[in-house]
PDB file of C-alpha atoms in Angstrom:
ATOM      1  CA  UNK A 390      -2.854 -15.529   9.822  1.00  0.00           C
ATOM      2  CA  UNK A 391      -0.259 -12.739   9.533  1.00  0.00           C
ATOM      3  CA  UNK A 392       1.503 -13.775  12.705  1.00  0.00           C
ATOM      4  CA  UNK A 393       1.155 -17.673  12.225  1.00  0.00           C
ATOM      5  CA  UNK A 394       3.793 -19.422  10.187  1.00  0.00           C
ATOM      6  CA  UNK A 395       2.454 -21.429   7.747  1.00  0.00           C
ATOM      7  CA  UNK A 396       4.907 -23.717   5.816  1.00  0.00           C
ATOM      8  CA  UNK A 397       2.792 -24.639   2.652  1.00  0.00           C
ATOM      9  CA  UNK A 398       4.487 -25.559  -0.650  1.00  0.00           C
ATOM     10  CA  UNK A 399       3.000 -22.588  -2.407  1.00  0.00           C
ATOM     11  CA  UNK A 400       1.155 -19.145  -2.575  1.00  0.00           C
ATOM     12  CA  UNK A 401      -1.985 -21.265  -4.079  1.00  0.00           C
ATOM     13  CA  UNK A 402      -2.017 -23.772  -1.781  1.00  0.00           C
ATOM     14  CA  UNK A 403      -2.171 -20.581   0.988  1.00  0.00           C
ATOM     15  CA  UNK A 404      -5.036 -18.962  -0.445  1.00  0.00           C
ATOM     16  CA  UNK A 405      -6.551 -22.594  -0.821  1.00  0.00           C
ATOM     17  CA  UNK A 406      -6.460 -22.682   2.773  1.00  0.00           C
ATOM     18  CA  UNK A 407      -7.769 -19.219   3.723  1.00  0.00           C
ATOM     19  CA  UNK A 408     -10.726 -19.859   1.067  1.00  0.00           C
ATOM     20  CA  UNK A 409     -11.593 -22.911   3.751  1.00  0.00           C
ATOM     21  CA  UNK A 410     -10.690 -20.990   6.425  1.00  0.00           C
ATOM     22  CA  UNK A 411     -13.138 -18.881   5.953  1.00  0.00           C
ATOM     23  CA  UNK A 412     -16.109 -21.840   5.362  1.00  0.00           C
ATOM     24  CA  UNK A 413     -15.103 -23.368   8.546  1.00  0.00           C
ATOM     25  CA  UNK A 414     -15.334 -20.147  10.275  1.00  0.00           C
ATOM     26  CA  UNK A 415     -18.636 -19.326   8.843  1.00  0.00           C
ATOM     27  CA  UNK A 416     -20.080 -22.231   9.524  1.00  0.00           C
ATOM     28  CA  UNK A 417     -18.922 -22.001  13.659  1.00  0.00           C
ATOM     29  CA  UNK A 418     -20.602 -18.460  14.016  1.00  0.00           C
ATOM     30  CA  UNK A 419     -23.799 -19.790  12.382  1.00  0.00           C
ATOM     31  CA  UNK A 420     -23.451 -22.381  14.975  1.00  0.00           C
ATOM     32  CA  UNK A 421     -23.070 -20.078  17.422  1.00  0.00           C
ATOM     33  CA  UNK A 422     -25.942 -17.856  16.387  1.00  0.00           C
ATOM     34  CA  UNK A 423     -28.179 -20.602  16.642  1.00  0.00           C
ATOM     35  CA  UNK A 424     -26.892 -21.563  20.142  1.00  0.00           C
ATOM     36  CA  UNK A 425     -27.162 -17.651  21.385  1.00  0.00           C
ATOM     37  CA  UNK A 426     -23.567 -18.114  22.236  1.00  0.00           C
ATOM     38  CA  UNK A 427     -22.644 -14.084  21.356  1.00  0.00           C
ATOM     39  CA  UNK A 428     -18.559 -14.657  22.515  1.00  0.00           C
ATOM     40  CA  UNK A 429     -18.539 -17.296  20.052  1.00  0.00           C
ATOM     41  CA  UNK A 430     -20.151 -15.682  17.178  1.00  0.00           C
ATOM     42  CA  UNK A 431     -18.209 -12.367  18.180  1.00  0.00           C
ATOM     43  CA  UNK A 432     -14.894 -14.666  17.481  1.00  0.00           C
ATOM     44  CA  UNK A 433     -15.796 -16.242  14.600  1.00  0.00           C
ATOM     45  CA  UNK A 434     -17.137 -13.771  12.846  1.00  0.00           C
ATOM     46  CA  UNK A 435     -14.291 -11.677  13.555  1.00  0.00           C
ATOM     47  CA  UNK A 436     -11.740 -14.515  12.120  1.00  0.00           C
ATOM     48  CA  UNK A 437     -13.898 -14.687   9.079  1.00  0.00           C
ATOM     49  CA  UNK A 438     -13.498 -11.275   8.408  1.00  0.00           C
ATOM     50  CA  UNK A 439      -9.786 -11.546   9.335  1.00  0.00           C
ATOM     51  CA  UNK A 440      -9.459 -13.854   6.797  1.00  0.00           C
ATOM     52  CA  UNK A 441     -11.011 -11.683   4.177  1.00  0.00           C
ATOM     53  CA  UNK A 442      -8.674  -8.494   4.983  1.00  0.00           C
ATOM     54  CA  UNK A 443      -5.799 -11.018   4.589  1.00  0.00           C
ATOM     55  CA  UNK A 444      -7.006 -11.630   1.416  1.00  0.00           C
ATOM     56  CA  UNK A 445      -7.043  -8.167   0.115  1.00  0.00           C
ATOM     57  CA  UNK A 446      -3.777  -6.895   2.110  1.00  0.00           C
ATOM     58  CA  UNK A 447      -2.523  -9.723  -1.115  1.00  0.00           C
ATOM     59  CA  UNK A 448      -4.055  -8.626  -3.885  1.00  0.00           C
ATOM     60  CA  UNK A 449      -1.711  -8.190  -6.767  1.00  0.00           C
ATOM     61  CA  UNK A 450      -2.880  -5.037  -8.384  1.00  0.00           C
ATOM     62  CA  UNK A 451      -0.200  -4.717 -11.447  1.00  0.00           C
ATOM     63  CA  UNK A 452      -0.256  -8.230 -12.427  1.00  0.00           C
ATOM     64  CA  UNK A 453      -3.934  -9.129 -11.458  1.00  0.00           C
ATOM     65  CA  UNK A 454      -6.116  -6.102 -13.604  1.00  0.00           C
ATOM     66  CA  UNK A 455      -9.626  -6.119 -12.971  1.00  0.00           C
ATOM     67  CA  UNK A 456     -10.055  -9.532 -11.670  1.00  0.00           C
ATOM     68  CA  UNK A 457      -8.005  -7.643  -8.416  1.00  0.00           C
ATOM     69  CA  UNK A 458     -10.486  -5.391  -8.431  1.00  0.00           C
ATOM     70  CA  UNK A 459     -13.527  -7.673  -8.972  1.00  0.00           C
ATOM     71  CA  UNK A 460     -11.899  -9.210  -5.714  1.00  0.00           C
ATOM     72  CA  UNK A 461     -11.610  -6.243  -3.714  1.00  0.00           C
ATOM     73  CA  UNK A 462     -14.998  -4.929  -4.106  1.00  0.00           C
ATOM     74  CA  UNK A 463     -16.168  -9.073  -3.420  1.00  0.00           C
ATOM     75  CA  UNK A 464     -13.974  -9.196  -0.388  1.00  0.00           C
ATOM     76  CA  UNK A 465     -15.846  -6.099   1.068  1.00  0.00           C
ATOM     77  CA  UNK A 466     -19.390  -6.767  -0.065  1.00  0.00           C
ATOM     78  CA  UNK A 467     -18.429  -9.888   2.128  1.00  0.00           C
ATOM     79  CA  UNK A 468     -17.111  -8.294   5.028  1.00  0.00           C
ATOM     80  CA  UNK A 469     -20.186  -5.931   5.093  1.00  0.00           C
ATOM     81  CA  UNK A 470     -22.474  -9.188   4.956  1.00  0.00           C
ATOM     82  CA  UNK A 471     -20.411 -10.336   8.392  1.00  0.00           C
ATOM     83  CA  UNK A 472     -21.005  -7.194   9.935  1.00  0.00           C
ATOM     84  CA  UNK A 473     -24.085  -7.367   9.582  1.00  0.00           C
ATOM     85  CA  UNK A 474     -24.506 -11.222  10.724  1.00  0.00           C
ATOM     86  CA  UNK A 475     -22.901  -9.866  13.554  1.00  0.00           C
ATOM     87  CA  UNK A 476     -25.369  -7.213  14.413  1.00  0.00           C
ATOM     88  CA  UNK A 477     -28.477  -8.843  13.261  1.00  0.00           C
ATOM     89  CA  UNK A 478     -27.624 -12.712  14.694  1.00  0.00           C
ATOM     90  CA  UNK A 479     -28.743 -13.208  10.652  1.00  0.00           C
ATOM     91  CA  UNK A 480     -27.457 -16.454   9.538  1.00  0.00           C
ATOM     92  CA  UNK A 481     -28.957 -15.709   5.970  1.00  0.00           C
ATOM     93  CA  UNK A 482     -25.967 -13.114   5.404  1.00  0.00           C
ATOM     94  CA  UNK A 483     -23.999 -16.040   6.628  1.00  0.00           C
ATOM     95  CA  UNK A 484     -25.155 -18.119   4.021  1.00  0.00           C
ATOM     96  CA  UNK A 485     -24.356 -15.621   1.504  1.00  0.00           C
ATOM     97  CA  UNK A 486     -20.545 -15.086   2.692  1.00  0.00           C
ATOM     98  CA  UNK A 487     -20.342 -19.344   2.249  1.00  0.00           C
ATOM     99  CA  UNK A 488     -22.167 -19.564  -0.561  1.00  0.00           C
ATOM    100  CA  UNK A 489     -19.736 -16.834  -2.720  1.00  0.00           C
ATOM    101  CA  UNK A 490     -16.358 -18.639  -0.514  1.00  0.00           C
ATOM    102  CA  UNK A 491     -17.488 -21.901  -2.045  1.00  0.00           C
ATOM    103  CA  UNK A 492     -17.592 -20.334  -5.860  1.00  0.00           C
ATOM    104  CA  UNK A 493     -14.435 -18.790  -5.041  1.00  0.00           C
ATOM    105  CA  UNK A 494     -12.608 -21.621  -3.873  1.00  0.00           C
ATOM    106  CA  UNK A 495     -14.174 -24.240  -6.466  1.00  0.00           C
ATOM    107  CA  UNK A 496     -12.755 -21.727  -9.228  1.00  0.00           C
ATOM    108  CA  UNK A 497      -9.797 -21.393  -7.556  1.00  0.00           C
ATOM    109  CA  UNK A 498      -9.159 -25.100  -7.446  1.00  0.00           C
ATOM    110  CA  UNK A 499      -9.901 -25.098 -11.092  1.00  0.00           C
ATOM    111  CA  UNK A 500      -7.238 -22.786 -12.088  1.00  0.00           C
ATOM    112  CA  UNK A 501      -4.847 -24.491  -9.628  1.00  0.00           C
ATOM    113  CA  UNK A 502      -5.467 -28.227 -10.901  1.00  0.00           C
ATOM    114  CA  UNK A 503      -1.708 -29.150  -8.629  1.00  0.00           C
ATOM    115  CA  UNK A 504      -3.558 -28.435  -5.630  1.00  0.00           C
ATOM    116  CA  UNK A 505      -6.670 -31.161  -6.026  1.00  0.00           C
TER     117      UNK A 505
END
C-alpha cells in the first residue's frame, strides 16, 4: 500500500479501503487454510498484516488521544491473532481479526456518513 498510488478523494475514503482490504484478505487465507494451500495463506496473511502496520504507521497521536491508542494496542492484538493463524492453520483467530475489521469499518462508516 505504501508503494501503490492510490488516487482516492480523501484520507477516509483510504482507510475505508484498507478496513476492506483487510476483510478480503482475511477471508483468502481462510480459504487457503482450508485448501492446505500454505503459499497462499503465507501471502495473505502477510498482506493482512501489511495492512494493519499501514494502519498504525498513520495514527495521529496529537490530534487522535486515546482513541490512537485504543487503535494501536487493537491493531497489534490483531496482528498477533494473524501470526498465530499463520502458525496454527487456525481459522478461528481468523474469524476474530474479521469479526473486529467489520466493527471497525461499520463505525468508521458511521462517523464518515460522505463515504456511504
Amino acid at each position: 500500500y505504501q508503494q501503490t498510488h492510490i488516487n482516492v478523494e480523501s484520507p477516509a475514503k483510504l482507510i475505508e479501503m484498507l478496513y476492506e482490504g483487510i476483510l478480503r484478505f482475511s477471508s483468502l487465507a481462510k480459504k487457503s487454510i482450508d485448501s492446505n494451500d500454505i503459499e497462499k495463506k503465507i501471502y495473505y496473511i502477510n498482506r493482512t498484516t501489511d495492512i494493519f502496520t499501514e494502519l498504525l504507521n498513520v495514527l495521529d497521536y496529537d490530534n487522535g488521544g486515546e482513541v490512537a491508542h485504543y487503535l494501536t494496542g487493537l491493531y497489534m492484538q490483531q496482528i498477533k491473532f494473524l501470526t498465530q493463524a499463520n502458525l496454527e492453520n487456525d481459522n478461528a483467530k481468523i474469524d476474530i481479526v474479521i469479526k473486529v475489521t467489520r466493527g471497525l469499518l461499520d463505525a468508521w462508516r458511521e462517523i464518515h456518513p460522505q463515504l456511504a
